[in-house]
Coordinates of C-alpha atoms in Angstrom, one line a residue:
Chain A
X1206 CA 0.4 0.1 0.6
X1207 CA 3.0 2.5 0.1
X1208 CA 4.1 2.2 -3.0
X1209 CA 0.7 4.7 -3.9
X1210 CA 2.9 6.9 -2.1
X1211 CA 4.7 7.0 -5.3
X1212 CA 1.5 8.4 -6.7
X1213 CA 0.4 10.8 -4.7
X1214 CA 4.6 12.1 -5.4
X1215 CA 3.4 12.5 -9.8
X1216 CA 0.3 14.8 -8.1
X1217 CA 2.6 17.0 -5.6
X1218 CA 4.7 17.5 -8.4
X1219 CA 3.2 18.1 -11.0
X1220 CA 0.7 20.5 -9.0
X1221 CA 3.9 22.3 -7.7
X1222 CA 4.7 23.3 -11.9
X1223 CA 8.8 20.9 -11.1
X1224 CA 9.8 19.4 -14.4
X1225 CA 8.1 16.5 -15.6
X1226 CA 10.8 14.5 -16.3
X1227 CA 12.4 15.3 -13.6
X1228 CA 9.1 15.0 -11.5
X1229 CA 8.4 11.4 -13.2
X1230 CA 12.3 9.8 -11.9
X1231 CA 11.5 11.1 -8.1
X1232 CA 8.6 9.5 -8.6
X1233 CA 10.1 6.1 -9.5
X1234 CA 12.7 6.4 -7.0
X1235 CA 10.5 6.8 -4.3
X1236 CA 7.8 3.8 -5.8
X1237 CA 9.9 1.4 -6.0
X1238 CA 12.3 2.3 -2.7
X1239 CA 9.1 2.4 -0.4
X1240 CA 8.3 -1.1 -2.7
X1241 CA 11.0 -2.9 -1.2
X1242 CA 13.5 -2.9 -3.7
X1243 CA 17.5 -2.4 -3.2
X1244 CA 18.9 1.1 -4.4
X1245 CA 20.7 -0.9 -6.6
X1246 CA 16.7 -3.2 -8.6
X1247 CA 15.5 0.1 -8.7
X1248 CA 19.1 1.8 -11.3
X1249 CA 17.9 -1.2 -13.1
X1250 CA 14.6 -1.0 -13.2
X1251 CA 14.9 2.0 -14.6
X1252 CA 18.3 0.7 -17.5
X1253 CA 15.2 -2.2 -18.0
X1254 CA 12.7 0.1 -18.3
X1255 CA 14.7 2.5 -20.8
X1256 CA 15.9 -0.6 -22.9
X1257 CA 12.8 -2.1 -23.6
X1258 CA 10.9 0.7 -24.2
X1259 CA 12.5 2.4 -27.0
X1260 CA 10.1 2.1 -29.3
X1261 CA 8.5 4.9 -28.6
X1262 CA 11.2 7.5 -29.3
X1263 CA 12.3 5.2 -32.8
X1264 CA 9.3 8.0 -34.6
X1265 CA 12.5 10.4 -34.3
X1266 CA 14.7 8.6 -37.0
X1267 CA 11.2 10.2 -39.0
X1268 CA 12.4 14.1 -38.1
X1269 CA 15.6 14.9 -40.4
X1270 CA 13.0 14.0 -43.9
X1271 CA 10.1 16.4 -42.3
X1272 CA 12.5 19.2 -41.2
X1273 CA 14.8 18.8 -44.3
X1274 CA 10.8 19.8 -46.6
X1275 CA 10.4 21.9 -43.4
X1276 CA 13.5 24.0 -45.7
X1277 CA 11.6 23.3 -48.8
X1278 CA 8.3 24.7 -48.4
X1279 CA 6.3 22.5 -47.2
X1280 CA 3.8 23.6 -44.0
X1281 CA 3.8 27.2 -46.8
X1282 CA 2.6 24.6 -48.9
X1283 CA 0.5 22.6 -47.1
X1284 CA -1.2 25.9 -45.2
X1285 CA -2.1 27.1 -49.6
X1286 CA -3.8 23.4 -50.5
X1287 CA -6.1 24.0 -46.9
X1288 CA -6.2 28.0 -48.2
X1289 CA -8.9 26.9 -50.7
X1290 CA -10.7 24.5 -48.4
X1291 CA -12.2 28.2 -46.4
X1292 CA -15.5 29.1 -48.3
X1293 CA -17.0 27.2 -45.1
X1294 CA -18.1 28.0 -41.2
X1295 CA -16.7 27.7 -38.8
X1296 CA -17.9 24.7 -37.5
X1297 CA -18.1 22.1 -41.2
X1298 CA -14.5 24.3 -41.3
X1299 CA -13.7 21.9 -37.9
X1300 CA -15.4 19.5 -38.6
X1301 CA -12.9 19.0 -41.5
X1302 CA -10.2 19.8 -40.2
X1303 CA -10.9 16.8 -37.7
X1304 CA -10.9 14.5 -40.6
X1305 CA -8.5 15.0 -41.6
X1306 CA -6.1 15.1 -38.8
X1307 CA -7.7 11.9 -37.7
X1308 CA -7.6 10.5 -41.4
X1309 CA -4.0 11.7 -41.8
X1310 CA -2.8 9.9 -38.3
X1311 CA -4.5 7.3 -39.0
X1312 CA -1.9 6.7 -41.7
X1313 CA 1.1 7.1 -39.4
X1314 CA 1.7 11.3 -40.0
X1315 CA 1.0 12.2 -36.6
X1316 CA 3.6 15.6 -36.7
X1317 CA 1.8 16.1 -39.7
X1318 CA -0.6 18.5 -37.8
X1319 CA 0.1 20.2 -34.0
X1320 CA -1.0 23.6 -31.8
X1321 CA 2.9 25.1 -33.1
X1322 CA 2.8 23.7 -36.8
X1323 CA -1.1 23.8 -38.0
X1324 CA -3.5 25.2 -35.2
X1325 CA -1.5 28.7 -33.9
X1326 CA -0.9 29.6 -38.1
X1327 CA -4.0 28.0 -39.7
X1328 CA -6.7 26.9 -38.2
X1329 CA -7.2 28.7 -35.5
X1330 CA -7.5 31.9 -38.2
X1331 CA -9.8 29.8 -41.2
X1332 CA -12.2 29.7 -38.4
X1333 CA -12.0 33.3 -36.8
X1334 CA -12.4 34.2 -40.5
X1335 CA -15.2 32.2 -41.0
X1336 CA -17.2 33.5 -38.0
X1337 CA -16.2 36.2 -38.7
X1338 CA -17.4 36.8 -42.3
X1339 CA -21.0 36.5 -40.8
X1340 CA -21.1 37.4 -37.7
X1341 CA -17.8 40.5 -37.9
X1342 CA -15.8 41.3 -35.4
X1343 CA -15.9 38.7 -32.4
X1344 CA -16.9 39.3 -29.2
X1345 CA -13.6 37.9 -26.5
X1346 CA -15.9 35.1 -25.7
X1347 CA -17.1 33.7 -28.4
X1348 CA -12.7 33.9 -29.9
X1349 CA -11.5 32.3 -27.4
X1350 CA -14.0 29.7 -27.9
X1351 CA -14.0 29.6 -31.3
X1352 CA -10.1 29.0 -30.4
X1353 CA -10.0 27.2 -28.3
X1354 CA -12.2 23.9 -30.1
X1355 CA -9.6 25.0 -32.6
X1356 CA -7.2 23.0 -30.6
X1357 CA -9.8 21.3 -29.5
X1358 CA -10.0 19.6 -32.9
X1359 CA -6.6 18.5 -33.2
X1360 CA -6.0 17.1 -29.9
X1361 CA -9.3 14.6 -31.0
X1362 CA -8.0 13.9 -34.0
X1363 CA -4.9 12.7 -33.0
X1364 CA -5.7 10.2 -30.4
X1365 CA -8.2 8.9 -32.2
X1366 CA -6.8 8.7 -34.8
X1367 CA -3.2 7.2 -34.1
X1368 CA -4.1 4.4 -32.7
X1369 CA -6.5 3.9 -36.1
X1370 CA -1.5 3.3 -37.0
X1371 CA 0.3 0.6 -36.3
X1372 CA 3.3 2.0 -35.7
X1373 CA 2.6 4.7 -33.3
X1374 CA 3.7 5.0 -30.3
X1375 CA 0.6 3.9 -27.6
X1376 CA -0.2 0.5 -30.2
X1377 CA 3.5 0.0 -29.7
X1378 CA 3.4 -0.3 -25.6
X1379 CA 0.2 -2.2 -25.1
X1380 CA 2.6 -4.8 -27.2
X1381 CA 6.1 -4.4 -25.5
X1382 CA 4.0 -4.7 -21.6
X1383 CA 1.5 -7.6 -22.5
X1384 CA 3.8 -9.3 -24.6
X1385 CA 6.7 -9.4 -21.9
X1386 CA 4.6 -8.7 -18.0
X1387 CA 2.0 -12.1 -20.3
X1388 CA 3.6 -13.9 -22.4
X1389 CA 1.3 -14.1 -25.1
X1390 CA 2.1 -12.5 -29.0
X1391 CA -0.6 -9.9 -29.5
X1392 CA -0.3 -8.6 -33.2
X1393 CA -0.2 -5.4 -33.2
X1394 CA -2.6 -5.0 -36.3
X1395 CA -5.1 -6.1 -33.8
X1396 CA -4.8 -3.5 -31.3
X1397 CA -4.6 -0.8 -34.7
X1398 CA -8.9 -2.8 -35.9
X1399 CA -10.1 -1.9 -32.0
X1400 CA -8.9 1.3 -32.1
X1401 CA -11.4 2.0 -35.3
X1402 CA -14.8 1.5 -33.7
X1403 CA -13.9 4.4 -31.1
X1404 CA -11.9 6.8 -34.1
X1405 CA -15.7 6.2 -35.4
X1406 CA -18.1 7.5 -32.3
X1407 CA -14.3 10.6 -31.5
X1408 CA -15.7 11.8 -35.6
X1409 CA -19.4 11.1 -34.6
X1410 CA -19.3 13.1 -31.4
X1411 CA -17.0 16.1 -31.8
X1412 CA -18.3 16.9 -35.7
X1413 CA -21.2 16.9 -33.6
X1414 CA -20.6 18.9 -31.3
X1415 CA -18.4 21.6 -34.2
X1416 CA -21.5 21.8 -36.4
X1417 CA -23.1 22.4 -33.2
X1418 CA -20.5 25.3 -32.6
X1419 CA -22.0 27.3 -35.4
X1420 CA -25.8 27.3 -34.1
X1421 CA -24.4 28.6 -30.9
X1422 CA -22.7 31.6 -32.5
X1423 CA -25.9 31.8 -34.4
X1424 CA -28.2 31.6 -31.1
X1425 CA -25.1 34.1 -29.4
X1426 CA -24.8 36.6 -32.1
X1427 CA -27.4 36.4 -34.5
X1428 CA -28.9 36.9 -37.2
X1429 CA -28.5 40.7 -38.6
X1430 CA -28.2 42.4 -35.8
X1431 CA -25.1 40.5 -34.9
X1432 CA -23.5 41.9 -37.9
X1433 CA -23.9 45.2 -37.0
X1434 CA -23.0 45.3 -33.2
X1435 CA -19.4 43.5 -35.0
X1436 CA -19.4 46.7 -37.6
X1437 CA -20.5 48.6 -35.5
X1438 CA -17.7 47.8 -32.6
X1439 CA -14.9 47.7 -36.2
X1440 CA -15.8 51.3 -37.2
X1441 CA -15.3 52.5 -33.2
X1442 CA -11.6 50.4 -33.8
X1443 CA -11.2 53.1 -36.8
X1444 CA -12.8 55.4 -35.5
Chain B
X1419 CA 17.4 -11.3 -41.5
X1420 CA 16.7 -6.9 -40.4
X1421 CA 16.9 -7.5 -36.8
X1422 CA 14.8 -4.5 -34.7
X1423 CA 18.6 -3.7 -32.4
X1424 CA 20.3 -2.6 -36.2
X1425 CA 17.7 -0.2 -36.6
X1426 CA 17.6 0.7 -33.1
X1427 CA 21.6 1.9 -33.5
X1428 CA 20.9 3.6 -36.3
X1429 CA 18.0 5.8 -34.1
X1430 CA 22.0 6.0 -31.1
X1431 CA 24.1 6.7 -34.5
X1432 CA 21.5 10.0 -35.7
X1433 CA 21.5 10.8 -32.3
X1434 CA 25.4 10.3 -31.2
X1435 CA 25.7 12.5 -34.0
X1436 CA 23.5 15.6 -33.7
X1437 CA 24.3 16.0 -29.7
X1438 CA 28.0 15.8 -32.2
X1439 CA 26.7 19.2 -33.5
X1440 CA 25.2 20.5 -30.1
X1441 CA 28.2 20.9 -29.0
X1442 CA 29.9 22.7 -32.2
X1443 CA 26.5 25.3 -31.5
X1444 CA 28.3 28.4 -30.8
X1445 CA 24.6 29.4 -31.4
X1446 CA 23.6 27.5 -28.0
X1447 CA 23.9 29.3 -24.3
X1448 CA 24.1 25.3 -22.3
X1449 CA 25.7 23.7 -25.9
X1450 CA 27.4 20.5 -22.8
X1451 CA 24.6 20.5 -21.8
X1452 CA 21.7 19.5 -24.7
X1453 CA 24.4 18.2 -26.2
X1454 CA 25.8 16.0 -23.2
X1455 CA 21.9 14.3 -23.1
X1456 CA 21.4 13.8 -25.9
X1457 CA 24.7 11.4 -26.4
X1458 CA 23.5 10.1 -23.5
X1459 CA 20.8 9.3 -24.9
X1460 CA 22.0 8.4 -28.8
X1461 CA 24.5 6.3 -26.6
X1462 CA 22.1 4.6 -24.0
X1463 CA 20.0 3.2 -27.6
X1464 CA 23.1 1.3 -28.6
X1465 CA 23.9 -0.4 -25.3
X1466 CA 20.8 -1.3 -24.0
X1467 CA 20.8 -4.0 -26.5
X1468 CA 22.8 -5.7 -24.8
X1469 CA 20.3 -4.5 -21.2
X1470 CA 17.3 -5.7 -23.8
X1471 CA 18.5 -9.7 -23.9
X1472 CA 20.6 -9.5 -20.9
X1473 CA 24.2 -9.5 -21.6
X1474 CA 25.1 -6.4 -20.0
X1475 CA 24.3 -4.9 -16.6
X1476 CA 21.0 -2.7 -16.0
X1477 CA 22.2 -0.3 -13.6
X1478 CA 25.3 1.5 -15.3
X1479 CA 22.2 2.3 -18.0
X1480 CA 19.6 3.2 -14.9
X1481 CA 22.3 5.5 -14.2
X1482 CA 22.9 7.3 -17.4
X1483 CA 18.4 7.6 -16.9
X1484 CA 19.1 9.4 -14.3
X1485 CA 21.8 11.9 -15.4
X1486 CA 19.8 12.8 -18.8
X1487 CA 16.3 13.5 -16.4
X1488 CA 19.3 15.5 -14.3
X1489 CA 20.5 17.7 -16.8
X1490 CA 17.1 18.0 -18.3
X1491 CA 15.2 19.1 -15.0
X1492 CA 17.4 21.5 -13.6
X1493 CA 17.4 23.4 -16.7
X1494 CA 20.8 22.6 -17.9
X1495 CA 19.9 21.8 -21.7
X1496 CA 18.7 24.4 -24.3
X1497 CA 18.0 25.1 -27.9
X1498 CA 20.9 27.3 -30.6
X1499 CA 19.4 29.3 -33.3
X1500 CA 17.7 27.0 -35.9
X1501 CA 19.5 27.1 -39.0
X1502 CA 16.9 26.9 -41.4
X1503 CA 15.5 28.9 -44.8
X1504 CA 13.3 32.0 -44.2
X1505 CA 9.6 32.3 -45.1
X1506 CA 10.7 34.1 -48.7
X1507 CA 12.3 31.2 -50.0
X1508 CA 10.1 28.7 -48.3
X1509 CA 7.0 30.2 -50.1
X1510 CA 9.1 30.7 -53.0
X1511 CA 10.2 26.9 -53.4
X1512 CA 6.3 25.6 -52.3
X1513 CA 5.1 27.8 -55.2
X1514 CA 7.9 25.8 -57.5
X1515 CA 7.3 22.2 -56.2
X1516 CA 3.7 22.3 -55.5
X1517 CA 2.1 18.7 -53.9
X1518 CA 5.3 16.8 -55.1
X1519 CA 6.6 18.2 -51.4
X1520 CA 4.0 15.2 -50.0
X1521 CA 5.3 12.4 -51.8
X1522 CA 8.6 12.1 -49.2
X1523 CA 5.9 12.5 -46.2
X1524 CA 4.0 10.1 -47.4
X1525 CA 6.7 7.9 -48.6
X1526 CA 7.2 6.9 -44.5
X1527 CA 4.3 5.5 -43.9
X1528 CA 3.5 3.4 -47.2
X1529 CA 7.2 1.8 -47.3
X1530 CA 5.4 1.3 -43.0
X1531 CA 2.2 0.2 -44.3
X1532 CA 3.7 -2.3 -46.8
X1533 CA 6.3 -3.9 -44.6
X1534 CA 3.6 -4.6 -41.6
X1535 CA 1.5 -5.9 -43.7
X1536 CA 3.6 -7.1 -47.0
X1537 CA 7.5 -7.0 -46.6
X1538 CA 5.9 -9.3 -43.1
X1539 CA 5.2 -12.6 -45.7
X1540 CA 9.1 -12.5 -47.2
X1541 CA 12.2 -15.1 -46.3
X1542 CA 14.4 -16.7 -47.7
X1543 CA 15.5 -19.7 -46.3
X1544 CA 13.3 -20.3 -43.8
X1545 CA 14.5 -16.9 -42.2
X1546 CA 11.4 -14.4 -43.6
X1547 CA 13.0 -10.8 -43.8
X1548 CA 12.0 -8.6 -41.1
X1549 CA 12.9 -10.2 -37.5
X1550 CA 9.3 -11.5 -35.9
X1551 CA 7.1 -8.5 -34.3
X1552 CA 8.6 -6.0 -35.6
X1553 CA 7.4 -5.6 -38.6
X1554 CA 6.8 -1.8 -37.6
X1555 CA 8.6 -0.7 -36.4
X1556 CA 11.3 -1.6 -39.3
X1557 CA 8.8 -0.2 -41.8
X1558 CA 8.7 2.9 -40.2
X1559 CA 12.8 3.0 -39.5
X1560 CA 13.0 1.5 -43.6
X1561 CA 10.2 3.9 -44.5
X1562 CA 12.2 7.3 -43.0
X1563 CA 15.5 6.0 -44.6
X1564 CA 13.7 5.4 -48.2
X1565 CA 11.9 8.6 -47.9
X1566 CA 14.6 10.4 -46.8
X1567 CA 16.7 9.3 -50.0
X1568 CA 13.7 10.5 -51.8
X1569 CA 13.9 14.3 -50.7
X1570 CA 17.4 13.7 -50.9
X1571 CA 17.5 13.2 -54.7
X1572 CA 14.1 15.1 -55.7
X1573 CA 15.3 18.6 -54.5
X1574 CA 19.0 17.3 -55.2
X1575 CA 19.8 18.4 -51.6
X1576 CA 23.7 16.4 -51.2
X1577 CA 25.3 17.3 -48.0
X1578 CA 23.4 14.4 -45.8
X1579 CA 24.3 17.0 -42.8
X1580 CA 21.6 19.3 -44.2
X1581 CA 18.6 17.9 -43.0
X1582 CA 20.7 16.6 -39.9
X1583 CA 20.7 20.1 -38.1
X1584 CA 17.2 20.7 -39.1
X1585 CA 16.1 17.2 -37.8
X1586 CA 18.5 18.9 -35.0
X1587 CA 16.1 21.8 -34.3
X1588 CA 13.1 20.1 -34.0
X1589 CA 14.9 17.1 -31.6
X1590 CA 16.2 20.7 -29.8
X1591 CA 12.4 22.5 -29.5
X1592 CA 10.8 18.8 -28.0
X1593 CA 14.1 18.9 -26.2
X1594 CA 13.3 16.4 -22.6
X1595 CA 9.2 15.9 -23.7
X1596 CA 10.4 13.2 -26.8
X1597 CA 12.3 11.5 -23.5
X1598 CA 8.7 11.9 -21.4
X1599 CA 7.0 9.1 -22.3
X1600 CA 10.3 6.4 -22.9
X1601 CA 10.5 7.4 -18.7
X1602 CA 6.6 7.5 -18.5
X1603 CA 5.8 3.7 -19.7
X1604 CA 9.3 3.1 -17.2
X1605 CA 7.5 4.7 -14.4
X1606 CA 4.6 2.1 -15.5
X1607 CA 7.2 -1.1 -15.6
X1608 CA 8.5 0.7 -11.9
X1609 CA 4.6 1.1 -10.7
X1610 CA 4.3 -2.9 -11.6
X1611 CA 7.1 -4.0 -9.9
X1612 CA 6.2 -2.0 -7.0
X1613 CA 3.5 -3.4 -6.2
X1614 CA 0.6 -0.8 -7.9
X1615 CA -0.7 -2.4 -9.5
X1616 CA -1.1 -5.2 -6.6
X1617 CA -2.1 -2.4 -4.4
X1618 CA -4.7 -0.9 -6.6
X1619 CA -6.9 -4.4 -7.5
X1620 CA -6.4 -4.3 -3.8
X1621 CA -8.3 -1.0 -4.0
X1622 CA -10.5 -2.5 -6.8
X1623 CA -11.3 -6.0 -4.4
X1624 CA -12.8 -4.4 -2.2
X1625 CA -15.4 -2.0 -4.7
X1626 CA -16.4 -4.9 -6.8
X1627 CA -18.3 -7.6 -6.5
X1628 CA -17.2 -9.9 -7.5
X1629 CA -17.9 -11.8 -11.2
X1630 CA -19.7 -8.6 -12.3
X1631 CA -17.4 -8.6 -15.5
X1632 CA -20.0 -4.8 -15.9
X1633 CA -18.5 -3.0 -13.4
X1634 CA -15.2 -4.2 -13.7
X1635 CA -15.5 -2.7 -18.2
X1636 CA -16.4 -0.4 -15.5
X1637 CA -13.6 0.4 -13.2
X1638 CA -11.1 -0.2 -16.3
X1639 CA -12.7 2.4 -18.1
X1640 CA -12.7 4.9 -15.9
X1641 CA -9.5 3.6 -14.1
X1642 CA -7.8 3.6 -17.1
X1643 CA -9.6 7.9 -17.2
X1644 CA -8.7 9.5 -13.8
X1645 CA -4.5 7.6 -13.1
X1646 CA -4.2 9.5 -16.8
X1647 CA -5.9 12.8 -15.8
X1648 CA -3.2 11.9 -12.4
X1649 CA -0.5 11.2 -14.5
X1650 CA -0.9 13.4 -17.4
X1651 CA -0.1 10.4 -19.9
X1652 CA -2.0 6.7 -21.0
X1653 CA 1.5 5.4 -20.9
X1654 CA 1.6 5.1 -17.1
X1655 CA -2.2 4.4 -16.6
X1656 CA -1.9 1.6 -19.1
X1657 CA 0.2 -1.0 -16.7
X1658 CA -1.0 -0.4 -13.6
X1659 CA -5.2 -0.6 -14.5
X1660 CA -4.1 -3.9 -16.7
X1661 CA -2.2 -5.9 -14.2
X1662 CA -5.6 -4.5 -11.4
X1663 CA -8.3 -4.4 -13.3
X1664 CA -8.0 -5.7 -17.3
X1665 CA -5.8 -8.0 -17.9
X1666 CA -7.1 -10.4 -14.4
X1667 CA -10.3 -9.6 -14.5
X1668 CA -11.7 -9.0 -17.7
X1669 CA -9.2 -11.1 -19.3
X1670 CA -8.1 -14.0 -17.4
X1671 CA -10.9 -13.8 -15.2
X1672 CA -13.9 -13.3 -18.1
X1673 CA -12.4 -14.4 -20.8
X1674 CA -12.0 -11.2 -22.5
X1675 CA -10.9 -10.8 -26.5
X1676 CA -7.6 -8.8 -25.3
X1677 CA -7.1 -7.4 -28.5
X1678 CA -10.3 -5.4 -27.1
X1679 CA -9.5 -4.4 -23.7
X1680 CA -6.7 -3.2 -24.4
X1681 CA -7.9 -1.0 -26.9
X1682 CA -10.2 0.5 -26.1
X1683 CA -8.9 1.1 -22.6
X1684 CA -6.5 2.5 -23.8
X1685 CA -8.5 5.0 -25.9
X1686 CA -10.3 5.2 -22.1
X1687 CA -6.8 6.4 -20.8
X1688 CA -7.0 9.3 -23.4
X1689 CA -10.3 10.6 -22.3
X1690 CA -8.7 10.9 -19.2
X1691 CA -5.5 12.7 -21.4
X1692 CA -8.5 15.6 -23.4
X1693 CA -9.3 17.1 -19.7
X1694 CA -6.7 17.4 -17.6
X1695 CA -3.6 19.9 -17.1
X1696 CA -0.9 18.1 -17.1
X1697 CA -1.0 17.7 -20.5
X1698 CA 0.5 20.3 -20.9
X1699 CA 1.4 19.8 -24.6
X1700 CA -2.2 19.3 -25.4
X1701 CA -3.9 21.3 -23.5
X1702 CA -1.8 23.9 -21.7
X1703 CA 0.4 24.5 -24.8
X1704 CA -1.6 25.7 -27.6
X1705 CA -3.7 27.8 -25.0
X1706 CA -0.3 30.1 -24.7
X1707 CA -0.1 29.8 -28.4
X1708 CA -3.4 30.9 -28.6
X1709 CA -3.2 33.9 -26.5
X1710 CA -6.1 32.1 -24.8
X1711 CA -7.1 34.1 -21.6
X1712 CA -8.8 31.0 -19.9
X1713 CA -6.1 28.8 -19.5
X1714 CA -8.7 25.7 -19.7
X1715 CA -10.5 26.8 -22.6
X1716 CA -9.1 24.0 -24.6
X1717 CA -10.0 21.4 -21.1
X1718 CA -12.8 23.1 -21.5
X1719 CA -13.9 22.4 -25.4
X1720 CA -12.9 19.0 -25.4
X1721 CA -14.7 18.1 -21.4
X1722 CA -17.8 16.7 -23.3
X1723 CA -16.5 14.9 -26.1
X1724 CA -14.4 13.1 -23.1
X1725 CA -17.0 11.8 -20.8
X1726 CA -18.8 11.1 -24.3
X1727 CA -16.2 9.1 -25.6
X1728 CA -15.2 7.2 -22.4
X1729 CA -18.9 5.4 -22.1
X1730 CA -18.3 5.4 -25.1
X1731 CA -15.4 3.3 -25.3
X1732 CA -17.2 1.2 -21.9
X1733 CA -19.6 0.0 -24.4
X1734 CA -17.6 -1.3 -27.0
X1735 CA -15.6 -3.4 -24.6
X1736 CA -19.0 -4.8 -23.2
X1737 CA -20.7 -5.8 -26.5
X1738 CA -17.6 -6.5 -28.0
X1739 CA -14.9 -8.3 -25.7
X1740 CA -17.3 -10.8 -24.3

């Protein structure tokens, strides 16, 4: 039971905003020692843990080629390609991004999107732009909501897309853990297939919520009044 | 036969080569610490081969990992100036190359899939071409190498140091975050060895009446989500909850299909990731990047979806696993 204190170390460490690497390291040492392992065994656990989980980090091998392509304008080309879909409402645009993110993640292209690569430079501005075309300048509350939903579309798309790809960290972790601990043989492909029902639910559920965002914006900023208020505010700002 | 360990050596060698570049990068105020951090990890990748097949002691590797943790944890690592092209050059290049730029990027998943599905079945004289059980990882590695060759030929780039520098920039930007998943997996294993799983199992045994499979499904999924909220990552929650409930109760007692239980269980954990500030890279970093006043904006946008999907996972296991 004492070993559960390690969980508390993690909670306390994160609550006080220490470096996560340090928190996890300390939690590991504390849990090991409290759980009755000798200091040597704790060191060995860190060693074997690292050796057995190398598959989680091997995606780093793709960084040189992605970096090279970025030097030659991969992101710019992606932006140009996505810009062709600009004639959409906020909700529809984000739902489209959600499915694109899911599909690309499902074939292993997890680093095509992300908060820094796509959400900040493209997805959030385009989502805002779609709303502004309808309602004029957005009040802060609506702007924050649109941006938050842009970030959420990226996360939901990534999380519930990537597990349909065989070589993703979490799938390899499942097979790695189960195959070594329980001496069985689980195929990554079976796991990837069974990640698909949840992926479909994620698209339907979050997609519906993104489309509802359109209705929420319509209700709050609604019709002509909102657009008038918006343009009035723009004029004020201009004056 | 192409062995998985060869691929790990390649990854280790790439880290070591990047560490050498970091060491000579005077634009990085913490170049020694940064180079040491990635050098230790690179060397660890190679040394791990003998730890994995138990021909070398694991303790030195454990000590090296803790050194890396301290280097990054105490802020001794940093970033150099990224050597890249100007926005104008990139825009001009994108206009010139167009969608051809996607070809090398798409080569990686295509080759990886081909290896995992097709090459897997090919063997010479009874020995498979790819080490069995590691086809997907090897596919990723072979895909990355093929993609790099395709890209360099297409872009007429002859200096191998250019992609290496470009990749190093991203490695430095990710910094400690790249090692965190591996360390969280390690923490999961230590939790396992120290009996956290058994402790949680004891607690759940008191709570959970025997033979109630569907209650156990709920406990497994909700437990995965809650543990992930605390740990910030489904990777650390997975070994604990699987050792406590998933494997002994759902798979051994109730004969659930392992693939369904474990895949949906992991995804139940991802529902937790959507609602926790601990998963800083997913939830807090975007709020900062998007200049939101409310740091929890993305979490609030995700919360109802997370709760709904948690329910979906419970239903999926209940319906398809038994």
